[in-house]
Amino acid sequence: MTELGLIQQITDSFTLDGYWELFSLVRNSVITAAVLGLMGGVIGVFIMLRRTALVVHGIAEISFAGAALALLAGVDVVAGSALGAVAAALLIGVLSLKDKDVGGVTAVLMPFGLGLGILFLSLYQGRSANRFGLLTGQIVGVDDMQTRTLVTGAVLITIVLVLIWRPLMFASVDPQLAAARGVRVGTLAIVFMILLGVAVAMSVQVVGALLVLSLLVVPSAAALKVSVSPLSVVLLSMSFALIAAVGGIMLAITGTVPISPYITTISFLIYLICL
């Protein structure tokens, strides 16, 4: 197919017929994506300052393994994803305290988690759409209960981050000086990893295990390109993540392309503009 033909096919897939009727059907998705985007913007700042972007991807892959195991066992996939993510975050955090090389520890665990996920999916005999959803997200399918759970989790994570903001910021910027001043750097690292694990597990529901960086890392990376003020970076990061998450859904319901490519493309364009 020629480029012109491909463009025409994509254009033809968009339609505004009954847009607001469709929008009402994904209202839960929009609310959830908005709240998770705001949370991702906040925690993403610390991810960048602590240079743990690779950790996000590692946790996501092990979260994917937990979700795949839950799918195979016929239990709640979101719970399986959360348990896998928290276990991965704790394991990376504890091993990093001994190894002092969080990137190396993550790189060791990532293929292990991905291999387990592939194994569990290969044993699953159900619908292939369920398998695909673990990798690319399934935010359109969230019900009222899942919306309340995800929103509550995002709010709690944000509250905890606000409560430990000053010592965590100090430990993230200069851990040696923070430790010398009496800040419990190791404890903060473990607490942050737990929060990160839960945040990753929830974000996986939006963009999937393979694309979670677009919601937790890219908005903050973009914000850091245009500002050095802590408050400005946080506000910009939250705004960018909100635009990408909600904008992705708003665009996706006009056509037949899944939500994830829209979210990742918007995030990438924001980053390019800031760069």
Backbone as numpy.savetxt, mean C-alpha at the origin, in Angstrom:
# Nx Ny Nz CAx CAy CAz Cx Cy Cz
-2.01 -5.16 -34.05 -2.85 -3.96 -34.05 -1.97 -2.72 -34.05
-2.30 -1.72 -34.88 -1.53 -0.49 -34.94 -1.77 0.35 -33.69
-0.87 1.35 -33.47 -1.04 2.23 -32.32 -2.36 2.99 -32.41
-2.70 3.45 -33.63 -3.96 4.18 -33.80 -5.16 3.30 -33.45
-5.09 2.03 -33.87 -6.18 1.12 -33.55 -6.29 0.85 -32.07
-5.14 0.74 -31.39 -5.13 0.50 -29.95 -5.72 1.69 -29.21
-5.32 2.90 -29.62 -5.85 4.11 -29.00 -7.36 4.20 -29.19
-7.81 3.85 -30.39 -9.25 3.89 -30.67 -10.01 2.89 -29.80
-9.41 1.71 -29.59 -10.06 0.68 -28.76 -10.19 1.15 -27.32
-9.11 1.79 -26.80 -9.15 2.29 -25.43 -10.19 3.40 -25.31
-10.20 4.31 -26.32 -11.14 5.42 -26.29 -12.58 4.90 -26.32
-12.83 3.89 -27.13 -14.18 3.34 -27.24 -14.65 2.67 -25.95
-13.65 2.26 -25.11 -14.03 1.57 -23.87 -14.56 2.53 -22.82
-14.33 3.84 -23.00 -14.81 4.83 -22.05 -16.23 5.25 -22.39
-17.04 5.35 -21.37 -18.41 5.83 -21.57 -18.88 6.50 -20.29
-19.64 7.59 -20.45 -20.17 8.30 -19.29 -21.64 7.97 -19.06
-22.17 7.03 -19.84 -23.55 6.62 -19.68 -23.76 5.99 -18.30
-24.67 6.55 -17.52 -24.95 6.01 -16.20 -23.78 6.11 -15.24
-22.95 7.14 -15.43 -21.73 7.24 -14.61 -22.06 7.31 -13.12
-22.98 8.20 -12.76 -23.26 8.39 -11.34 -23.99 7.20 -10.73
-24.71 6.45 -11.55 -25.29 5.21 -11.05 -24.19 4.21 -10.71
-23.18 4.14 -11.59 -22.04 3.27 -11.32 -21.26 3.76 -10.11
-21.13 5.08 -10.00 -20.38 5.66 -8.88 -21.02 5.28 -7.54
-22.35 5.28 -7.51 -23.04 4.93 -6.26 -22.75 3.49 -5.86
-22.46 2.64 -6.85 -22.17 1.23 -6.56 -20.77 1.05 -5.96
-19.88 2.00 -6.23 -18.51 1.88 -5.72 -18.24 2.92 -4.64
-19.30 3.39 -4.00 -19.14 4.41 -2.96 -18.22 3.92 -1.85
-18.42 2.67 -1.41 -17.54 2.11 -0.38 -16.09 2.11 -0.83
-15.89 1.79 -2.10 -14.53 1.75 -2.63 -13.88 3.12 -2.60
-14.64 4.14 -2.94 -14.10 5.50 -2.94 -13.75 5.94 -1.52
-14.63 5.67 -0.58 -14.36 6.04 0.81 -13.12 5.33 1.33
-13.06 4.03 1.07 -11.92 3.23 1.54 -10.62 3.70 0.89
-10.65 3.91 -0.41 -9.45 4.36 -1.11 -8.99 5.71 -0.61
-9.94 6.61 -0.33 -9.59 7.94 0.16 -8.89 7.86 1.51
-9.46 7.09 2.43 -8.88 6.99 3.77 -7.52 6.28 3.72
-7.43 5.20 2.94 -6.15 4.50 2.82 -5.11 5.38 2.14
-5.55 6.20 1.18 -4.62 7.12 0.54 -4.07 8.13 1.52
-4.92 8.70 2.36 -4.47 9.65 3.37 -3.50 9.00 4.35
-3.84 7.79 4.79 -2.94 7.06 5.69 -1.61 6.77 5.02
-1.67 6.35 3.74 -0.45 6.05 3.01 0.43 7.26 2.86
-0.19 8.43 2.70 0.58 9.65 2.59 1.34 9.98 3.86
0.74 9.67 5.01 1.40 9.94 6.30 2.53 8.96 6.55
2.24 7.67 6.47 3.27 6.68 6.79 4.35 6.63 5.72
3.99 7.05 4.51 4.96 7.05 3.42 6.13 7.98 3.67
5.88 9.08 4.39 6.96 10.01 4.72 8.04 9.31 5.54
7.62 8.53 6.53 8.59 7.80 7.35 9.26 6.67 6.56
8.52 6.07 5.63 9.12 5.05 4.79 10.29 5.63 4.01
10.11 6.83 3.47 11.18 7.46 2.70 12.33 7.91 3.59
12.00 8.50 4.75 13.05 8.98 5.64 13.88 7.83 6.21
13.25 6.70 6.44 13.95 5.54 6.99 14.53 4.64 5.90
14.33 5.04 4.64 14.86 4.30 3.49 14.42 2.83 3.51
13.13 2.63 3.70 12.58 1.28 3.79 11.58 0.99 2.69
11.76 1.62 1.52 10.84 1.38 0.41 10.86 -0.09 0.00
12.05 -0.69 -0.01 12.15 -2.11 -0.37 11.40 -2.98 0.63
11.38 -2.55 1.88 10.68 -3.31 2.92 9.19 -3.40 2.60
8.63 -2.31 2.08 7.21 -2.30 1.72 6.91 -3.41 0.72
7.76 -3.51 -0.29 7.55 -4.55 -1.31 7.72 -5.94 -0.71
8.71 -6.10 0.18 8.91 -7.39 0.81 7.73 -7.80 1.67
7.21 -6.87 2.45 6.05 -7.16 3.29 4.84 -7.49 2.42
4.70 -6.77 1.30 3.56 -7.01 0.41 3.60 -8.42 -0.15
4.78 -8.90 -0.50 4.88 -10.24 -1.07 4.54 -11.32 -0.04
4.97 -11.11 1.21 4.63 -12.08 2.24 3.16 -11.92 2.64
2.65 -10.71 2.57 1.21 -10.49 2.77 0.42 -11.24 1.71
0.93 -11.21 0.49 0.32 -11.96 -0.61 0.30 -13.45 -0.30
1.38 -13.97 0.30 1.42 -15.38 0.68 0.36 -15.69 1.73
0.20 -14.78 2.72 -0.82 -14.98 3.74 -2.22 -14.96 3.16
-2.46 -14.05 2.21 -3.77 -13.98 1.56 -4.03 -15.22 0.72
-2.99 -15.69 0.02 -3.15 -16.89 -0.81 -3.45 -18.11 0.06
-2.79 -18.21 1.22 -3.05 -19.31 2.14 -4.49 -19.25 2.66
-4.95 -18.03 2.98 -6.33 -17.87 3.46 -7.33 -18.24 2.36
-7.01 -17.86 1.12 -7.88 -18.22 -0.01 -7.95 -19.73 -0.16
-6.81 -20.40 -0.03 -6.75 -21.85 -0.15 -7.53 -22.52 0.98
-7.43 -21.94 2.17 -8.09 -22.54 3.34 -9.57 -22.17 3.42
-10.01 -21.22 2.60 -11.41 -20.83 2.61 -11.79 -19.91 3.74
-10.82 -19.15 4.28 -11.09 -18.19 5.35 -10.94 -16.78 4.80
-11.12 -15.79 5.67 -11.11 -14.39 5.24 -9.75 -14.01 4.66
-9.76 -13.54 3.42 -8.51 -13.21 2.73 -7.85 -11.97 3.33
-8.66 -10.99 3.71 -8.11 -9.76 4.30 -7.37 -10.07 5.59
-7.97 -10.94 6.42 -7.32 -11.34 7.67 -6.02 -12.09 7.40
-6.03 -12.97 6.42 -4.81 -13.70 6.06 -3.73 -12.77 5.57
-4.13 -11.78 4.78 -3.18 -10.79 4.28 -2.57 -10.00 5.43
-3.42 -9.58 6.37 -2.95 -8.79 7.51 -1.99 -9.59 8.39
-2.33 -10.86 8.66 -1.46 -11.69 9.49 -0.11 -11.91 8.81
-0.14 -12.16 7.50 1.10 -12.34 6.77 1.96 -11.10 6.79
1.33 -9.93 6.63 2.07 -8.67 6.59 2.68 -8.34 7.95
1.90 -8.52 9.02 2.42 -8.21 10.36 3.55 -9.18 10.73
3.38 -10.46 10.39 4.43 -11.43 10.67 5.71 -11.07 9.91
5.56 -10.67 8.65 6.72 -10.27 7.85 7.39 -9.04 8.43
6.58 -8.05 8.83 7.14 -6.81 9.38 7.90 -7.08 10.67
7.32 -7.91 11.54 8.00 -8.24 12.79 9.30 -9.00 12.52
9.25 -9.94 11.61 10.45 -10.73 11.29 11.55 -9.84 10.72
11.19 -8.96 9.80 12.18 -8.05 9.22 12.72 -7.11 10.30
11.84 -6.60 11.16 12.27 -5.69 12.21 13.23 -6.34 13.19
12.89 -7.54 13.66 13.75 -8.24 14.62 15.09 -8.62 14.00
15.05 -9.18 12.79 16.30 -9.57 12.14 17.17 -8.37 11.81
16.53 -7.24 11.50 17.30 -6.04 11.16 18.02 -5.48 12.37
17.45 -5.67 13.57 18.13 -5.22 14.78 19.44 -5.96 14.99
19.48 -7.21 14.53 20.70 -8.01 14.67 21.62 -7.82 13.48
21.04 -7.78 12.28 21.84 -7.73 11.07 22.28 -6.31 10.71
21.48 -5.31 11.11 21.73 -3.89 10.79 21.65 -3.62 9.29
21.09 -4.53 8.52 20.97 -4.35 7.08 19.55 -4.72 6.69
18.63 -3.75 6.84 17.22 -4.03 6.59 16.98 -4.40 5.13
17.74 -3.80 4.21 17.58 -4.12 2.79 17.97 -5.56 2.50
19.08 -5.99 3.09 19.53 -7.36 2.88 18.56 -8.38 3.45
18.06 -8.11 4.66 17.09 -9.01 5.28 15.82 -9.11 4.44
15.37 -7.97 3.95 14.17 -7.95 3.12 14.38 -8.72 1.82
15.53 -8.53 1.21 15.83 -9.22 -0.05 15.89 -10.73 0.14
16.26 -11.17 1.33 16.30 -12.61 1.62 14.88 -13.17 1.77
14.00 -12.39 2.43 12.66 -12.88 2.72 11.69 -12.75 1.54
11.94 -11.77 0.66 11.01 -11.52 -0.44 10.76 -12.73 -1.34
11.81 -13.37 -1.87 11.54 -14.53 -2.74 10.88 -15.68 -2.00
11.18 -15.81 -0.70 10.55 -16.85 0.10 9.05 -16.63 0.18
8.64 -15.38 0.48 7.22 -15.07 0.56 6.52 -15.23 -0.77
7.16 -14.75 -1.83 6.55 -14.87 -3.16 6.43 -16.33 -3.58
7.44 -17.13 -3.26 7.39 -18.56 -3.59 6.25 -19.26 -2.87
6.05 -18.92 -1.59 4.94 -19.51 -0.84 3.59 -19.11 -1.45
3.49 -17.84 -1.82 2.24 -17.37 -2.42 1.92 -18.10 -3.71
2.93 -18.29 -4.55 2.73 -19.01 -5.81 2.34 -20.46 -5.54
2.95 -21.07 -4.53 2.61 -22.45 -4.17 1.15 -22.56 -3.75
0.70 -21.65 -2.87 -0.68 -21.71 -2.38 -1.68 -21.46 -3.51
-1.35 -20.53 -4.42 -2.25 -20.25 -5.53 -2.32 -21.43 -6.50
-1.20 -22.12 -6.66 -1.20 -23.28 -7.57 -2.06 -24.41 -7.02
-2.21 -24.46 -5.70 -3.05 -25.49 -5.08 -4.52 -25.09 -5.03
-4.81 -23.81 -5.24 -6.19 -23.31 -5.17 -6.95 -23.70 -6.43
-8.13 -24.26 -6.26 -8.91 -24.74 -7.39 -10.12 -23.87 -7.70
-10.22 -22.71 -7.05 -11.38 -21.85 -7.26 -11.24 -20.95 -8.47
-12.00 -19.85 -8.47 -12.03 -18.94 -9.62 -10.69 -18.25 -9.81
-10.28 -18.14 -11.05 -9.00 -17.49 -11.35 -9.04 -16.00 -11.03
-10.23 -15.39 -11.04 -10.35 -13.97 -10.72 -9.91 -13.69 -9.30
-10.15 -14.65 -8.39 -9.71 -14.47 -7.01 -8.19 -14.44 -6.92
-7.53 -15.27 -7.71 -6.07 -15.27 -7.72 -5.54 -13.93 -8.22
-6.14 -13.47 -9.32 -5.68 -12.22 -9.94 -5.89 -11.05 -9.00
-6.98 -11.08 -8.23 -7.28 -10.00 -7.32 -6.24 -9.83 -6.23
-5.61 -10.92 -5.79 -4.57 -10.83 -4.77 -3.37 -10.04 -5.27
-3.11 -10.10 -6.56 -1.95 -9.44 -7.13 -2.24 -8.01 -7.54
-3.47 -7.73 -7.95 -3.79 -6.42 -8.51 -4.84 -5.65 -7.71
-5.31 -6.21 -6.60 -6.29 -5.51 -5.79 -7.71 -5.83 -6.19
-8.65 -5.63 -5.25 -10.06 -5.91 -5.53 -10.93 -4.94 -4.73
-10.57 -3.67 -4.81 -11.23 -2.65 -4.01 -12.70 -2.48 -4.38
-13.07 -2.79 -5.63 -14.46 -2.61 -6.05 -15.39 -3.55 -5.29
-14.85 -4.66 -4.81 -15.69 -5.65 -4.16 -15.86 -5.46 -2.66
-15.39 -4.36 -2.07 -15.48 -4.21 -0.62 -16.91 -3.94 -0.20
-17.33 -4.61 0.87 -18.68 -4.39 1.39 -18.62 -3.44 2.59
-19.76 -3.24 3.24 -19.83 -2.30 4.36 -18.91 -2.71 5.50
-18.90 -4.01 5.82 -18.06 -4.50 6.91 -16.58 -4.29 6.61
-16.15 -4.62 5.41 -14.76 -4.42 5.03 -14.39 -2.94 5.02
-15.32 -2.12 4.58 -15.07 -0.67 4.58 -14.83 -0.17 5.99
-15.69 -0.57 6.92 -15.52 -0.14 8.32 -14.20 -0.64 8.88
-13.85 -1.89 8.56 -12.60 -2.46 9.08 -11.39 -1.72 8.55
-11.35 -1.49 7.24 -10.21 -0.82 6.63 -10.11 0.63 7.08
-11.24 1.32 7.16 -11.22 2.72 7.61 -10.78 2.82 9.06
-11.30 1.94 9.90 -10.90 1.94 11.32 -9.41 1.67 11.47
-8.91 0.69 10.73 -7.48 0.38 10.79 -6.63 1.55 10.34
-7.03 2.22 9.27 -6.27 3.36 8.76 -6.27 4.51 9.76
-7.41 4.76 10.40 -7.50 5.84 11.39 -6.62 5.52 12.60
-6.65 4.28 13.06 -5.84 3.89 14.22 -4.34 4.02 13.92
-3.93 3.61 12.73 -2.52 3.75 12.35 -2.11 5.21 12.35
-2.96 6.06 11.79 -2.65 7.48 11.73 -2.56 8.08 13.13
-3.46 7.69 14.02 -3.43 8.20 15.39 -2.14 7.79 16.10
-1.75 6.53 15.96 -0.51 6.07 16.61 0.69 6.83 16.05
0.71 7.05 14.74 1.81 7.80 14.13 1.88 9.23 14.68
0.73 9.85 14.87 0.70 11.20 15.42 1.23 11.21 16.86
0.87 10.20 17.64 1.30 10.12 19.03 2.82 9.94 19.17
3.42 9.19 18.25 4.86 8.94 18.34 5.63 9.77 17.31
5.00 10.81 16.79 5.57 11.56 15.67 6.97 12.11 15.96
7.12 12.83 17.07 8.39 13.51 17.35 9.54 12.53 17.56
9.41 11.54 18.45 10.54 10.60 18.59 10.79 9.77 17.35
9.72 9.40 16.62 9.91 8.60 15.42 10.59 9.43 14.33
10.23 10.69 14.22 10.89 11.57 13.25 12.36 11.74 13.60
12.66 11.94 14.88 14.04 12.09 15.34 14.83 10.82 15.04
14.26 9.65 15.37 14.95 8.38 15.14 15.10 8.08 13.66
14.18 8.59 12.83 14.26 8.35 11.39 15.32 9.20 10.72
15.46 10.45 11.17 16.41 11.37 10.57 17.83 11.11 11.03
18.01 10.88 12.34 19.35 10.66 12.89 19.28 9.65 14.02
19.27 8.35 13.70 19.10 7.32 14.74 20.21 7.30 15.78
21.44 7.59 15.38 22.55 7.57 16.33 22.38 8.67 17.38
22.10 9.88 16.93 21.90 10.99 17.86 20.67 10.76 18.72
19.62 10.22 18.12 18.40 9.94 18.89 18.68 8.94 20.00
19.45 7.89 19.69 19.80 6.90 20.71 20.64 7.53 21.81
21.56 8.41 21.44 22.40 9.09 22.43 21.58 9.99 23.33
20.47 10.52 22.82 19.59 11.39 23.61 18.58 10.61 24.43
18.64 9.28 24.38 17.76 8.46 25.19 16.51 7.97 24.50
16.37 8.22 23.21 15.21 7.73 22.48 15.35 6.22 22.28
14.30 5.49 22.53 14.34 4.03 22.38 14.17 3.67 20.90
15.27 3.78 20.19 15.25 3.62 18.74 14.78 2.22 18.34
15.29 1.18 19.03 14.91 -0.19 18.70 13.43 -0.44 18.88
12.87 0.03 19.98 11.44 -0.14 20.23 10.60 0.59 19.19
11.02 1.82 18.86 10.30 2.58 17.83 10.35 1.87 16.48
11.50 1.24 16.20 11.64 0.53 14.93 10.65 -0.62 14.84
10.50 -1.37 15.93 9.55 -2.49 15.94 8.11 -1.99 15.82
7.78 -0.92 16.57 6.43 -0.36 16.50 6.13 0.12 15.09
7.09 0.80 14.49 6.89 1.29 13.12 6.70 0.13 12.14
7.47 -0.94 12.31 7.34 -2.08 11.41 5.96 -2.73 11.53
5.43 -2.78 12.74 4.08 -3.34 12.93 3.05 -2.46 12.22
3.15 -1.14 12.42 2.25 -0.22 11.74 2.38 -0.35 10.22
3.62 -0.48 9.76 3.85 -0.62 8.33 3.25 -1.91 7.79
3.38 -2.98 8.57 2.81 -4.25 8.15 1.30 -4.17 7.96
0.62 -3.56 8.93 -0.83 -3.43 8.81 -1.20 -2.50 7.66
-0.44 -1.41 7.50 -0.71 -0.47 6.40 -0.55 -1.14 5.04
0.48 -1.94 4.90 0.70 -2.66 3.65 -0.45 -3.63 3.38
-0.85 -4.36 4.41 -1.93 -5.34 4.25 -3.21 -4.67 3.77
-3.50 -3.49 4.31 -4.71 -2.78 3.90 -4.56 -2.20 2.50
-3.38 -1.68 2.19 -3.17 -1.08 0.87 -3.19 -2.13 -0.23
-2.82 -3.36 0.11 -2.87 -4.46 -0.86 -4.29 -4.65 -1.38
-5.28 -4.34 -0.54 -6.66 -4.49 -0.98 -7.02 -3.51 -2.10
-6.27 -2.40 -2.20 -6.55 -1.39 -3.22 -5.81 -1.69 -4.51
-4.50 -1.86 -4.42 -3.69 -1.99 -5.64 -3.03 -3.36 -5.78
-3.20 -4.25 -4.81 -2.61 -5.57 -4.92 -1.18 -5.63 -4.43
-0.68 -6.83 -4.27 0.65 -7.04 -3.71 1.75 -6.52 -4.63
1.53 -6.56 -5.93 2.58 -6.18 -6.87 2.73 -4.68 -7.03
1.68 -3.92 -6.71 1.68 -2.49 -7.02 1.54 -1.61 -5.78
1.76 -2.17 -4.60 1.49 -1.44 -3.37 2.41 -0.23 -3.20
3.57 -0.24 -3.83 4.50 0.90 -3.72 3.87 2.18 -4.25
2.95 2.06 -5.21 2.35 3.24 -5.82 1.51 4.03 -4.82
1.05 3.40 -3.76 0.20 4.07 -2.79 0.97 4.47 -1.54
2.00 3.71 -1.17 2.72 3.98 0.07 4.06 4.69 -0.12
4.62 4.64 -1.31 5.96 5.19 -1.51 5.98 6.34 -2.50
5.36 6.16 -3.65 5.46 7.16 -4.73 4.94 8.54 -4.31
3.78 8.67 -3.64 3.32 10.01 -3.25 4.31 10.73 -2.33
4.90 10.02 -1.39 5.87 10.64 -0.49 7.16 10.98 -1.22
7.59 10.10 -2.12 8.78 10.39 -2.91 8.57 11.64 -3.75
7.37 11.81 -4.28 7.06 13.01 -5.06 7.06 14.25 -4.18
6.46 14.14 -2.99 6.38 15.29 -2.09 7.77 15.77 -1.67
8.69 14.84 -1.45 10.04 15.19 -1.04 10.83 15.87 -2.15
10.34 15.79 -3.38 11.02 16.47 -4.50 10.72 17.96 -4.53
9.64 18.38 -3.89 9.23 19.78 -4.00 9.23 20.52 -2.67
9.52 19.85 -1.57 9.51 20.52 -0.28 10.42 19.78 0.71
10.96 20.54 1.66 11.76 19.94 2.74 11.11 20.19 4.09
10.05 20.97 4.11 9.33 21.22 5.35 8.54 19.99 5.75
8.73 19.49 6.97 8.02 18.26 7.39 6.51 18.36 7.22
5.91 19.48 7.62 4.47 19.63 7.51 4.03 19.66 6.05
4.77 20.40 5.21 4.42 20.49 3.80 4.54 19.13 3.11
5.59 18.40 3.45 5.79 17.08 2.84 4.65 16.15 3.18
4.23 16.16 4.44 3.13 15.28 4.86 1.84 15.66 4.15
1.53 16.95 4.11 0.30 17.40 3.46 0.30 17.10 1.97
1.45 17.34 1.32 1.55 17.05 -0.11 1.44 15.54 -0.37
2.12 14.76 0.46 2.08 13.30 0.30 0.66 12.78 0.44
-0.06 13.27 1.44 -1.45 12.86 1.63 -2.31 13.27 0.44
-2.08 14.48 -0.06 -2.86 14.96 -1.20 -2.59 14.13 -2.44
-1.31 13.83 -2.70 -0.95 13.04 -3.88 -1.55 11.64 -3.81
-1.46 11.01 -2.63 -2.00 9.67 -2.47 -3.52 9.67 -2.62
-4.16 10.71 -2.08 -5.61 10.83 -2.19 -6.03 10.99 -3.65
-5.32 11.83 -4.38 -5.64 12.05 -5.80 -5.47 10.76 -6.59
-4.38 10.05 -6.33 -4.12 8.81 -7.08 -5.17 7.75 -6.77
-5.48 7.55 -5.48 -6.40 6.49 -5.08 -7.83 6.76 -5.57
-8.34 7.94 -5.23 -9.71 8.26 -5.61 -9.81 8.51 -7.12
-8.84 9.22 -7.68 -8.85 9.47 -9.11 -8.81 8.19 -9.93
-8.05 7.21 -9.44 -7.99 5.93 -10.14 -9.34 5.26 -10.24
-10.10 5.29 -9.15 -11.43 4.68 -9.15 -12.38 5.47 -10.04
-12.32 6.80 -9.93 -13.22 7.65 -10.72 -13.02 7.43 -12.21
-11.78 7.22 -12.62 -11.50 6.96 -14.03 -11.84 5.53 -14.42
-11.58 4.59 -13.52 -11.76 3.18 -13.85 -13.21 2.83 -14.14
-14.15 3.47 -13.45 -15.55 3.10 -13.64 -16.11 3.64 -14.95
-15.29 4.41 -15.69 -15.75 4.88 -17.00 -15.41 3.91 -18.12
-14.64 2.86 -17.83 -14.23 1.94 -18.89 -14.12 0.52 -18.40
-13.32 -0.27 -19.09 -13.18 -1.69 -18.78 -11.81 -2.04 -18.24
-10.93 -1.05 -18.11 -9.58 -1.30 -17.59 -9.64 -1.37 -16.08
-8.91 -2.30 -15.42 -8.92 -2.40 -13.96 -8.45 -1.12 -13.28
-8.73 -1.01 -11.99 -8.41 0.20 -11.22 -6.91 0.41 -11.07
-6.18 -0.66 -10.80 -4.76 -0.55 -10.44 -3.92 0.23 -11.45
-4.05 -0.01 -12.76 -3.25 0.77 -13.71 -3.51 2.27 -13.64
-4.74 2.66 -13.35 -5.05 4.08 -13.22 -4.33 4.68 -12.01
-4.40 3.97 -10.87 -3.76 4.48 -9.66 -2.25 4.60 -9.84
-1.65 3.56 -10.39 -0.20 3.59 -10.57 0.22 4.65 -11.58
-0.57 4.83 -12.63 -0.23 5.84 -13.65 -0.35 7.25 -13.09
-1.42 7.52 -12.34 -1.58 8.84 -11.72 -0.43 9.12 -10.76
-0.06 8.13 -9.94 1.06 8.30 -9.01 2.34 8.62 -9.75
2.59 7.89 -10.83 3.81 8.09 -11.60 3.84 9.47 -12.26
2.70 9.92 -12.80 2.64 11.24 -13.42 2.87 12.34 -12.40
2.31 12.18 -11.20 2.54 13.15 -10.13 4.04 13.21 -9.80
4.66 12.06 -9.72 6.09 12.02 -9.42 6.90 12.72 -10.50
6.55 12.46 -11.78 7.28 13.10 -12.88 7.13 14.61 -12.83
5.92 15.09 -12.55 5.69 16.53 -12.46 6.53 17.14 -11.34
6.54 16.49 -10.18 7.31 17.00 -9.03 8.81 16.94 -9.33
9.22 15.89 -10.03 10.64 15.75 -10.35 11.10 16.86 -11.29
